[in-house]
Amino acid sequence: MSNQDVVVLNVGGMTFTTWASTLQQFPESRLARMLNGSDHDFRLMNGQFFVDRDGVLFSYILDFLRTLQLSLPTNFSDYQRLQREADFYELNSLAEILSQENLLKPRLEMLEVRFLLQETQAFIRIFGSCSSTIEELAGRIIMFTEQQLGQGWHNNSFPPQRSLNPVPLERPSHHDLVFQCGTDYSVADQLVTRYVSIKPDARKLINGTNVLGLLVDTLLKDGFHLVSTRTVSSEEKVECYSFDRMKRAEGLAIAVSQNPESAGIAQIKRSQVQKRK
């Protein structure tokens, strides 16, 4: 069978359509042998290969063959059954990945937001147990500054010109970031106004409470759950919001060698396991 042919499989009553080349990713597997007719346990019936196995679990196997990465739902728990299916199809590389279940299971990620409101300014600091999440938030949160002479409005008949300039967030470490919004006066008696925008929302907000609300909404949409709220410092009235979510840990992906002398040999390497919602 040519690798450009379309193959239809009936696995446990569920129908799958794919390219022959997808099933031939690992030439030593039973799926590849099925196509060249050397594995007689798979029967061709009415133009479909019938496989008496679990169709739901096969959907993950087929996705793995298409992408060479293992992609499982966050609440997935049938690792042993999926490993048994990988063994049945003699997909040894996939079975080896699944044997390292501790790498694949989701882990609890914690995040804390501290909010301080001082007169016309608000300060926000985010701590996270996962540095990649903090890095992602740092790329989505943008702080802008707007400066004008403090006395300019009173001395001139026209208001001073304004310009918004993005400024970098403070990064005390890989696990936290700091930004602020509101107004204050600089040493040169300039009125400095700070706005905050959080992608994908395009608004530039100056009010600290509004920024906090947008940040909380963003975290909830990203899968976080608000666990608790408390006041950290009674004197400064620092509000603390604690969040958590289940995050899939780093796992393993497959790289198939393109060397003709070692065709079909798979090498295992670390990669970020994708998450399905």
PDB file of C-alpha atoms in Angstrom:
ATOM      1  CA  MET A   1       0.000   0.000   0.000  1.00  0.00           C
ATOM      2  CA  SER A   2       1.310   3.429  -0.931  1.00  0.00           C
ATOM      3  CA  ASN A   3       1.963   5.881   1.894  1.00  0.00           C
ATOM      4  CA  GLN A   4      -0.275   8.359   0.020  1.00  0.00           C
ATOM      5  CA  ASP A   5      -3.307   6.078   0.278  1.00  0.00           C
ATOM      6  CA  VAL A   6      -6.171   6.855   2.639  1.00  0.00           C
ATOM      7  CA  VAL A   7      -6.865   4.199   5.256  1.00  0.00           C
ATOM      8  CA  VAL A   8     -10.134   3.704   7.141  1.00  0.00           C
ATOM      9  CA  LEU A   9     -10.082   1.797  10.435  1.00  0.00           C
ATOM     10  CA  ASN A  10     -12.932   0.564  12.582  1.00  0.00           C
ATOM     11  CA  VAL A  11     -11.597   0.296  16.124  1.00  0.00           C
ATOM     12  CA  GLY A  12     -14.130  -1.036  18.590  1.00  0.00           C
ATOM     13  CA  GLY A  13     -16.976   0.478  16.547  1.00  0.00           C
ATOM     14  CA  MET A  14     -15.336   3.880  16.121  1.00  0.00           C
ATOM     15  CA  THR A  15     -14.252   4.895  12.606  1.00  0.00           C
ATOM     16  CA  PHE A  16     -10.925   6.643  11.931  1.00  0.00           C
ATOM     17  CA  THR A  17      -9.594   7.951   8.630  1.00  0.00           C
ATOM     18  CA  THR A  18      -5.928   8.740   8.110  1.00  0.00           C
ATOM     19  CA  TRP A  19      -3.033   8.543   5.657  1.00  0.00           C
ATOM     20  CA  ALA A  20      -1.169   5.270   5.314  1.00  0.00           C
ATOM     21  CA  SER A  21       2.040   7.193   6.016  1.00  0.00           C
ATOM     22  CA  THR A  22       0.709   8.068   9.486  1.00  0.00           C
ATOM     23  CA  LEU A  23       0.292   4.410  10.385  1.00  0.00           C
ATOM     24  CA  GLN A  24       3.747   3.684   8.953  1.00  0.00           C
ATOM     25  CA  GLN A  25       5.568   6.113  11.256  1.00  0.00           C
ATOM     26  CA  PHE A  26       7.052   3.111  13.077  1.00  0.00           C
ATOM     27  CA  PRO A  27       7.671   0.364  10.479  1.00  0.00           C
ATOM     28  CA  GLU A  28       8.051  -2.354  13.119  1.00  0.00           C
ATOM     29  CA  SER A  29       4.623  -1.687  14.633  1.00  0.00           C
ATOM     30  CA  ARG A  30       1.611  -3.888  13.994  1.00  0.00           C
ATOM     31  CA  LEU A  31      -0.232  -1.011  12.321  1.00  0.00           C
ATOM     32  CA  ALA A  32       2.534  -0.689   9.744  1.00  0.00           C
ATOM     33  CA  ARG A  33       2.622  -4.460   9.238  1.00  0.00           C
ATOM     34  CA  MET A  34      -1.164  -4.437   8.849  1.00  0.00           C
ATOM     35  CA  LEU A  35      -0.845  -2.303   5.722  1.00  0.00           C
ATOM     36  CA  ASN A  36       1.666  -4.568   4.023  1.00  0.00           C
ATOM     37  CA  GLY A  37      -0.427  -7.624   4.823  1.00  0.00           C
ATOM     38  CA  SER A  38       2.027  -9.308   7.177  1.00  0.00           C
ATOM     39  CA  ASP A  39      -0.209  -9.112  10.258  1.00  0.00           C
ATOM     40  CA  HIS A  40      -3.303 -11.223   9.697  1.00  0.00           C
ATOM     41  CA  ASP A  41      -5.031 -10.369  12.988  1.00  0.00           C
ATOM     42  CA  PHE A  42      -6.372  -7.193  11.351  1.00  0.00           C
ATOM     43  CA  ARG A  43      -9.126  -7.980   8.867  1.00  0.00           C
ATOM     44  CA  LEU A  44     -10.150  -5.843   5.921  1.00  0.00           C
ATOM     45  CA  MET A  45     -13.967  -5.734   5.886  1.00  0.00           C
ATOM     46  CA  ASN A  46     -15.963  -3.559   3.467  1.00  0.00           C
ATOM     47  CA  GLY A  47     -12.926  -1.398   2.781  1.00  0.00           C
ATOM     48  CA  GLN A  48     -12.149  -0.893   6.491  1.00  0.00           C
ATOM     49  CA  PHE A  49      -9.558  -2.501   8.715  1.00  0.00           C
ATOM     50  CA  PHE A  50     -11.415  -3.918  11.711  1.00  0.00           C
ATOM     51  CA  VAL A  51      -9.580  -3.818  15.048  1.00  0.00           C
ATOM     52  CA  ASP A  52     -11.273  -5.282  18.100  1.00  0.00           C
ATOM     53  CA  ARG A  53      -9.770  -2.837  20.615  1.00  0.00           C
ATOM     54  CA  ASP A  54     -10.786   0.270  22.572  1.00  0.00           C
ATOM     55  CA  GLY A  55     -11.647   3.050  20.131  1.00  0.00           C
ATOM     56  CA  VAL A  56     -11.395   5.916  22.626  1.00  0.00           C
ATOM     57  CA  LEU A  57      -7.845   4.981  23.601  1.00  0.00           C
ATOM     58  CA  PHE A  58      -6.933   4.509  19.946  1.00  0.00           C
ATOM     59  CA  SER A  59      -7.783   8.171  19.304  1.00  0.00           C
ATOM     60  CA  TYR A  60      -4.841   9.142  21.552  1.00  0.00           C
ATOM     61  CA  ILE A  61      -2.603   6.639  19.760  1.00  0.00           C
ATOM     62  CA  LEU A  62      -3.559   8.002  16.349  1.00  0.00           C
ATOM     63  CA  ASP A  63      -2.926  11.557  17.538  1.00  0.00           C
ATOM     64  CA  PHE A  64       0.493  10.433  18.740  1.00  0.00           C
ATOM     65  CA  LEU A  65       1.284   8.946  15.327  1.00  0.00           C
ATOM     66  CA  ARG A  66       0.230  12.187  13.643  1.00  0.00           C
ATOM     67  CA  THR A  67       2.209  14.560  15.863  1.00  0.00           C
ATOM     68  CA  LEU A  68       4.847  12.345  17.507  1.00  0.00           C
ATOM     69  CA  GLN A  69       3.828  13.947  20.793  1.00  0.00           C
ATOM     70  CA  LEU A  70       1.630  12.583  23.520  1.00  0.00           C
ATOM     71  CA  SER A  71      -1.347  14.851  24.151  1.00  0.00           C
ATOM     72  CA  LEU A  72      -3.769  13.865  26.905  1.00  0.00           C
ATOM     73  CA  PRO A  73      -6.628  15.610  28.746  1.00  0.00           C
ATOM     74  CA  THR A  74      -5.774  17.111  32.119  1.00  0.00           C
ATOM     75  CA  ASN A  75      -8.078  14.651  33.901  1.00  0.00           C
ATOM     76  CA  PHE A  76      -6.746  11.592  32.051  1.00  0.00           C
ATOM     77  CA  SER A  77      -5.985   8.648  34.372  1.00  0.00           C
ATOM     78  CA  ASP A  78      -5.995   5.461  32.233  1.00  0.00           C
ATOM     79  CA  TYR A  79      -2.221   5.348  31.793  1.00  0.00           C
ATOM     80  CA  GLN A  80      -1.952   1.600  32.335  1.00  0.00           C
ATOM     81  CA  ARG A  81      -4.740   0.816  29.866  1.00  0.00           C
ATOM     82  CA  LEU A  82      -3.222   3.136  27.258  1.00  0.00           C
ATOM     83  CA  GLN A  83       0.179   1.535  27.807  1.00  0.00           C
ATOM     84  CA  ARG A  84      -1.441  -1.874  27.272  1.00  0.00           C
ATOM     85  CA  GLU A  85      -2.864  -0.641  23.965  1.00  0.00           C
ATOM     86  CA  ALA A  86       0.554   0.684  22.943  1.00  0.00           C
ATOM     87  CA  ASP A  87       2.016  -2.732  23.734  1.00  0.00           C
ATOM     88  CA  PHE A  88      -0.695  -4.410  21.652  1.00  0.00           C
ATOM     89  CA  TYR A  89       0.137  -2.272  18.610  1.00  0.00           C
ATOM     90  CA  GLU A  90       3.854  -2.786  19.386  1.00  0.00           C
ATOM     91  CA  LEU A  91       4.476   0.936  19.578  1.00  0.00           C
ATOM     92  CA  ASN A  92       7.410   0.514  21.921  1.00  0.00           C
ATOM     93  CA  SER A  93       8.370   4.193  22.043  1.00  0.00           C
ATOM     94  CA  LEU A  94       4.887   5.196  23.147  1.00  0.00           C
ATOM     95  CA  ALA A  95       4.794   2.403  25.713  1.00  0.00           C
ATOM     96  CA  GLU A  96       8.107   3.669  27.122  1.00  0.00           C
ATOM     97  CA  ILE A  97       6.699   7.174  27.482  1.00  0.00           C
ATOM     98  CA  LEU A  98       3.635   5.855  29.274  1.00  0.00           C
ATOM     99  CA  SER A  99       5.787   3.823  31.647  1.00  0.00           C
ATOM    100  CA  GLN A 100       7.063   7.152  33.029  1.00  0.00           C
ATOM    101  CA  GLU A 101       3.676   8.019  34.435  1.00  0.00           C
ATOM    102  CA  ASN A 102       5.110  10.320  37.100  1.00  0.00           C
ATOM    103  CA  LEU A 103       6.245  12.728  34.366  1.00  0.00           C
ATOM    104  CA  LEU A 104       2.900  12.758  32.625  1.00  0.00           C
ATOM    105  CA  LYS A 105       0.544  13.273  35.530  1.00  0.00           C
ATOM    106  CA  PRO A 106      -0.683  16.856  36.062  1.00  0.00           C
ATOM    107  CA  ARG A 107       0.817  18.663  39.021  1.00  0.00           C
ATOM    108  CA  LEU A 108      -0.620  21.347  41.253  1.00  0.00           C
ATOM    109  CA  GLU A 109       0.533  24.824  40.257  1.00  0.00           C
ATOM    110  CA  MET A 110       0.146  27.664  42.760  1.00  0.00           C
ATOM    111  CA  LEU A 111       0.039  31.395  42.126  1.00  0.00           C
ATOM    112  CA  GLU A 112      -0.351  34.347  44.470  1.00  0.00           C
ATOM    113  CA  VAL A 113      -1.345  37.938  43.672  1.00  0.00           C
ATOM    114  CA  ARG A 114      -0.593  40.709  46.175  1.00  0.00           C
ATOM    115  CA  PHE A 115      -2.383  44.020  45.769  1.00  0.00           C
ATOM    116  CA  LEU A 116      -1.508  47.276  47.561  1.00  0.00           C
ATOM    117  CA  LEU A 117      -3.509  50.474  47.086  1.00  0.00           C
ATOM    118  CA  GLN A 118      -1.798  53.720  48.179  1.00  0.00           C
ATOM    119  CA  GLU A 119      -3.754  56.917  47.509  1.00  0.00           C
ATOM    120  CA  THR A 120      -3.628  57.346  43.714  1.00  0.00           C
ATOM    121  CA  GLN A 121      -1.346  54.369  43.008  1.00  0.00           C
ATOM    122  CA  ALA A 122      -1.774  50.612  43.036  1.00  0.00           C
ATOM    123  CA  PHE A 123       1.031  48.033  43.206  1.00  0.00           C
ATOM    124  CA  ILE A 124       0.600  44.426  42.098  1.00  0.00           C
ATOM    125  CA  ARG A 125       3.050  41.582  42.622  1.00  0.00           C
ATOM    126  CA  ILE A 126       2.555  38.072  41.246  1.00  0.00           C
ATOM    127  CA  PHE A 127       4.347  35.030  42.653  1.00  0.00           C
ATOM    128  CA  GLY A 128       4.166  31.659  40.893  1.00  0.00           C
ATOM    129  CA  SER A 129       5.453  28.141  41.525  1.00  0.00           C
ATOM    130  CA  CYS A 130       5.926  27.662  37.770  1.00  0.00           C
ATOM    131  CA  SER A 131       8.401  30.064  36.166  1.00  0.00           C
ATOM    132  CA  SER A 132       7.019  29.438  32.655  1.00  0.00           C
ATOM    133  CA  THR A 133       3.604  30.733  33.757  1.00  0.00           C
ATOM    134  CA  ILE A 134       5.202  33.911  35.145  1.00  0.00           C
ATOM    135  CA  GLU A 135       7.131  34.293  31.896  1.00  0.00           C
ATOM    136  CA  GLU A 136       3.903  33.965  29.908  1.00  0.00           C
ATOM    137  CA  LEU A 137       2.114  36.542  32.081  1.00  0.00           C
ATOM    138  CA  ALA A 138       5.068  38.923  31.715  1.00  0.00           C
ATOM    139  CA  GLY A 139       4.554  38.758  27.972  1.00  0.00           C
ATOM    140  CA  ARG A 140       0.846  39.550  28.258  1.00  0.00           C
ATOM    141  CA  ILE A 141       0.948  42.339  30.849  1.00  0.00           C
ATOM    142  CA  ILE A 142       2.091  45.680  29.452  1.00  0.00           C
ATOM    143  CA  MET A 143       2.654  48.807  31.543  1.00  0.00           C
ATOM    144  CA  PHE A 144       2.566  52.238  29.882  1.00  0.00           C
ATOM    145  CA  THR A 145       3.688  55.570  31.272  1.00  0.00           C
ATOM    146  CA  GLU A 146       2.359  58.995  30.375  1.00  0.00           C
ATOM    147  CA  GLN A 147       4.215  62.117  31.497  1.00  0.00           C
ATOM    148  CA  GLN A 148       3.339  65.790  31.434  1.00  0.00           C
ATOM    149  CA  LEU A 149       4.484  68.931  33.299  1.00  0.00           C
ATOM    150  CA  GLY A 150       2.608  69.268  36.544  1.00  0.00           C
ATOM    151  CA  GLN A 151       1.934  72.993  36.058  1.00  0.00           C
ATOM    152  CA  GLY A 152       1.561  72.930  32.279  1.00  0.00           C
ATOM    153  CA  TRP A 153      -2.246  72.980  32.264  1.00  0.00           C
ATOM    154  CA  HIS A 154      -2.400  76.131  34.388  1.00  0.00           C
ATOM    155  CA  ASN A 155       0.248  78.140  32.538  1.00  0.00           C
ATOM    156  CA  ASN A 156      -0.928  77.463  28.986  1.00  0.00           C
ATOM    157  CA  SER A 157      -4.229  77.833  27.234  1.00  0.00           C
ATOM    158  CA  PHE A 158      -3.823  74.383  25.675  1.00  0.00           C
ATOM    159  CA  PRO A 159      -3.321  71.105  27.518  1.00  0.00           C
ATOM    160  CA  PRO A 160       0.176  69.589  27.250  1.00  0.00           C
ATOM    161  CA  GLN A 161       0.864  66.879  24.691  1.00  0.00           C
ATOM    162  CA  ARG A 162       0.769  63.317  25.967  1.00  0.00           C
ATOM    163  CA  SER A 163       2.411  60.137  24.807  1.00  0.00           C
ATOM    164  CA  LEU A 164       2.161  56.572  26.094  1.00  0.00           C
ATOM    165  CA  ASN A 165       5.415  54.665  26.316  1.00  0.00           C
ATOM    166  CA  PRO A 166       5.648  50.972  27.247  1.00  0.00           C
ATOM    167  CA  VAL A 167       8.018  50.229  30.133  1.00  0.00           C
ATOM    168  CA  PRO A 168       9.344  46.844  31.257  1.00  0.00           C
ATOM    169  CA  LEU A 169       7.905  45.102  34.279  1.00  0.00           C
ATOM    170  CA  GLU A 170      10.054  44.484  37.321  1.00  0.00           C
ATOM    171  CA  ARG A 171      11.297  40.879  37.531  1.00  0.00           C
ATOM    172  CA  PRO A 172      12.858  40.298  40.975  1.00  0.00           C
ATOM    173  CA  SER A 173      13.231  36.604  40.083  1.00  0.00           C
ATOM    174  CA  HIS A 174      12.039  33.980  37.598  1.00  0.00           C
ATOM    175  CA  HIS A 175       9.068  33.286  39.867  1.00  0.00           C
ATOM    176  CA  ASP A 176       7.585  36.759  40.333  1.00  0.00           C
ATOM    177  CA  LEU A 177       6.859  40.042  38.605  1.00  0.00           C
ATOM    178  CA  VAL A 178       5.856  43.529  39.788  1.00  0.00           C
ATOM    179  CA  PHE A 179       3.956  46.357  38.113  1.00  0.00           C
ATOM    180  CA  GLN A 180       1.885  49.379  39.098  1.00  0.00           C
ATOM    181  CA  CYS A 181      -0.766  51.765  37.830  1.00  0.00           C
ATOM    182  CA  GLY A 182      -2.180  55.137  38.818  1.00  0.00           C
ATOM    183  CA  THR A 183      -0.623  58.604  39.146  1.00  0.00           C
ATOM    184  CA  ASP A 184       2.163  60.251  41.126  1.00  0.00           C
ATOM    185  CA  TYR A 185       4.692  63.076  40.780  1.00  0.00           C
ATOM    186  CA  SER A 186       8.298  62.475  39.825  1.00  0.00           C
ATOM    187  CA  VAL A 187      11.303  64.278  41.308  1.00  0.00           C
ATOM    188  CA  ALA A 188      11.159  66.798  38.433  1.00  0.00           C
ATOM    189  CA  ASP A 189       7.587  67.700  39.401  1.00  0.00           C
ATOM    190  CA  GLN A 190       6.174  65.823  36.437  1.00  0.00           C
ATOM    191  CA  LEU A 191       2.853  64.097  36.713  1.00  0.00           C
ATOM    192  CA  VAL A 192       3.460  60.450  35.833  1.00  0.00           C
ATOM    193  CA  THR A 193       0.465  58.329  34.886  1.00  0.00           C
ATOM    194  CA  ARG A 194       0.779  54.557  34.556  1.00  0.00           C
ATOM    195  CA  TYR A 195      -1.645  52.375  32.632  1.00  0.00           C
ATOM    196  CA  VAL A 196      -1.793  48.599  32.446  1.00  0.00           C
ATOM    197  CA  SER A 197      -3.032  46.389  29.621  1.00  0.00           C
ATOM    198  CA  ILE A 198      -3.411  42.589  29.798  1.00  0.00           C
ATOM    199  CA  LYS A 199      -3.612  40.744  26.489  1.00  0.00           C
ATOM    200  CA  PRO A 200      -5.842  39.842  24.777  1.00  0.00           C
ATOM    201  CA  ASP A 201      -7.825  42.731  26.323  1.00  0.00           C
ATOM    202  CA  ALA A 202      -6.779  45.932  24.510  1.00  0.00           C
ATOM    203  CA  ARG A 203      -7.907  48.377  27.189  1.00  0.00           C
ATOM    204  CA  LYS A 204      -5.333  50.501  29.033  1.00  0.00           C
ATOM    205  CA  LEU A 205      -6.520  50.775  32.620  1.00  0.00           C
ATOM    206  CA  ILE A 206      -5.385  53.287  35.224  1.00  0.00           C
ATOM    207  CA  ASN A 207      -7.596  52.329  38.158  1.00  0.00           C
ATOM    208  CA  GLY A 208      -5.942  49.707  40.378  1.00  0.00           C
ATOM    209  CA  THR A 209      -9.181  47.936  41.266  1.00  0.00           C
ATOM    210  CA  ASN A 210     -10.050  47.594  37.584  1.00  0.00           C
ATOM    211  CA  VAL A 211      -6.599  46.199  36.804  1.00  0.00           C
ATOM    212  CA  LEU A 212      -6.927  43.691  39.634  1.00  0.00           C
ATOM    213  CA  GLY A 213     -10.331  42.625  38.361  1.00  0.00           C
ATOM    214  CA  LEU A 214      -9.007  42.124  34.843  1.00  0.00           C
ATOM    215  CA  LEU A 215      -6.047  40.128  36.167  1.00  0.00           C
ATOM    216  CA  VAL A 216      -8.320  37.847  38.197  1.00  0.00           C
ATOM    217  CA  ASP A 217     -10.602  37.296  35.180  1.00  0.00           C
ATOM    218  CA  THR A 218      -7.543  36.475  33.047  1.00  0.00           C
ATOM    219  CA  LEU A 219      -6.275  33.898  35.534  1.00  0.00           C
ATOM    220  CA  LEU A 220      -9.701  32.265  35.831  1.00  0.00           C
ATOM    221  CA  LYS A 221      -9.932  31.976  32.039  1.00  0.00           C
ATOM    222  CA  ASP A 222      -6.481  30.362  32.056  1.00  0.00           C
ATOM    223  CA  GLY A 223      -7.795  27.570  34.268  1.00  0.00           C
ATOM    224  CA  PHE A 224      -6.815  28.876  37.697  1.00  0.00           C
ATOM    225  CA  HIS A 225      -9.164  28.603  40.672  1.00  0.00           C
ATOM    226  CA  LEU A 226      -9.393  31.250  43.382  1.00  0.00           C
ATOM    227  CA  VAL A 227      -8.560  29.379  46.596  1.00  0.00           C
ATOM    228  CA  SER A 228      -8.473  32.100  49.250  1.00  0.00           C
ATOM    229  CA  THR A 229      -8.205  35.821  49.951  1.00  0.00           C
ATOM    230  CA  ARG A 230      -6.585  37.406  52.971  1.00  0.00           C
ATOM    231  CA  THR A 231      -4.901  40.563  54.232  1.00  0.00           C
ATOM    232  CA  VAL A 232      -1.153  40.066  54.601  1.00  0.00           C
ATOM    233  CA  SER A 233      -0.277  43.354  56.335  1.00  0.00           C
ATOM    234  CA  SER A 234      -2.873  45.093  58.499  1.00  0.00           C
ATOM    235  CA  GLU A 235      -0.877  48.350  58.440  1.00  0.00           C
ATOM    236  CA  GLU A 236      -0.438  48.614  54.677  1.00  0.00           C
ATOM    237  CA  LYS A 237      -3.575  46.598  53.922  1.00  0.00           C
ATOM    238  CA  VAL A 238      -1.900  44.340  51.373  1.00  0.00           C
ATOM    239  CA  GLU A 239      -4.547  42.068  49.890  1.00  0.00           C
ATOM    240  CA  CYS A 240      -3.446  38.568  48.925  1.00  0.00           C
ATOM    241  CA  TYR A 241      -5.286  36.328  46.431  1.00  0.00           C
ATOM    242  CA  SER A 242      -4.230  32.675  46.155  1.00  0.00           C
ATOM    243  CA  PHE A 243      -4.903  30.588  43.039  1.00  0.00           C
ATOM    244  CA  ASP A 244      -4.123  27.055  41.913  1.00  0.00           C
ATOM    245  CA  ARG A 245      -4.660  24.827  38.896  1.00  0.00           C
ATOM    246  CA  MET A 246      -3.597  21.435  37.622  1.00  0.00           C
ATOM    247  CA  LYS A 247      -0.781  21.805  35.101  1.00  0.00           C
ATOM    248  CA  ARG A 248       0.647  18.973  33.071  1.00  0.00           C
ATOM    249  CA  ALA A 249       4.333  18.569  33.787  1.00  0.00           C
ATOM    250  CA  GLU A 250       7.084  18.233  31.239  1.00  0.00           C
ATOM    251  CA  GLY A 251       6.950  14.887  29.539  1.00  0.00           C
ATOM    252  CA  LEU A 252       8.492  13.079  26.641  1.00  0.00           C
ATOM    253  CA  ALA A 253       8.137  13.386  22.898  1.00  0.00           C
ATOM    254  CA  ILE A 254       9.441  11.275  20.040  1.00  0.00           C
ATOM    255  CA  ALA A 255      11.884  12.291  17.333  1.00  0.00           C
ATOM    256  CA  VAL A 256      12.044   9.876  14.411  1.00  0.00           C
ATOM    257  CA  SER A 257      15.457   9.649  12.797  1.00  0.00           C
ATOM    258  CA  GLN A 258      15.559  10.749   9.173  1.00  0.00           C
ATOM    259  CA  ASN A 259      18.778   8.786   8.556  1.00  0.00           C
ATOM    260  CA  PRO A 260      17.980   6.157   5.892  1.00  0.00           C
ATOM    261  CA  GLU A 261      20.279   3.699   7.628  1.00  0.00           C
ATOM    262  CA  SER A 262      18.293   3.980  10.838  1.00  0.00           C
ATOM    263  CA  ALA A 263      14.804   4.549   9.471  1.00  0.00           C
ATOM    264  CA  GLY A 264      12.117   3.911  11.989  1.00  0.00           C
ATOM    265  CA  ILE A 265      14.457   4.198  14.975  1.00  0.00           C
ATOM    266  CA  ALA A 266      12.931   6.571  17.512  1.00  0.00           C
ATOM    267  CA  GLN A 267      14.843   8.677  19.978  1.00  0.00           C
ATOM    268  CA  ILE A 268      13.178   9.889  23.138  1.00  0.00           C
ATOM    269  CA  LYS A 269      13.699  13.483  24.187  1.00  0.00           C
ATOM    270  CA  ARG A 270      12.184  15.818  26.735  1.00  0.00           C
ATOM    271  CA  SER A 271       9.534  18.175  25.485  1.00  0.00           C
ATOM    272  CA  GLN A 272       6.493  20.048  26.757  1.00  0.00           C
ATOM    273  CA  VAL A 273       3.491  17.744  26.755  1.00  0.00           C
ATOM    274  CA  GLN A 274       0.538  19.555  25.243  1.00  0.00           C
ATOM    275  CA  LYS A 275      -2.700  19.829  27.200  1.00  0.00           C
ATOM    276  CA  ARG A 276      -6.176  19.279  25.917  1.00  0.00           C
ATOM    277  CA  LYS A 277      -9.017  21.115  27.586  1.00  0.00           C
TER     278      LYS A 277
END
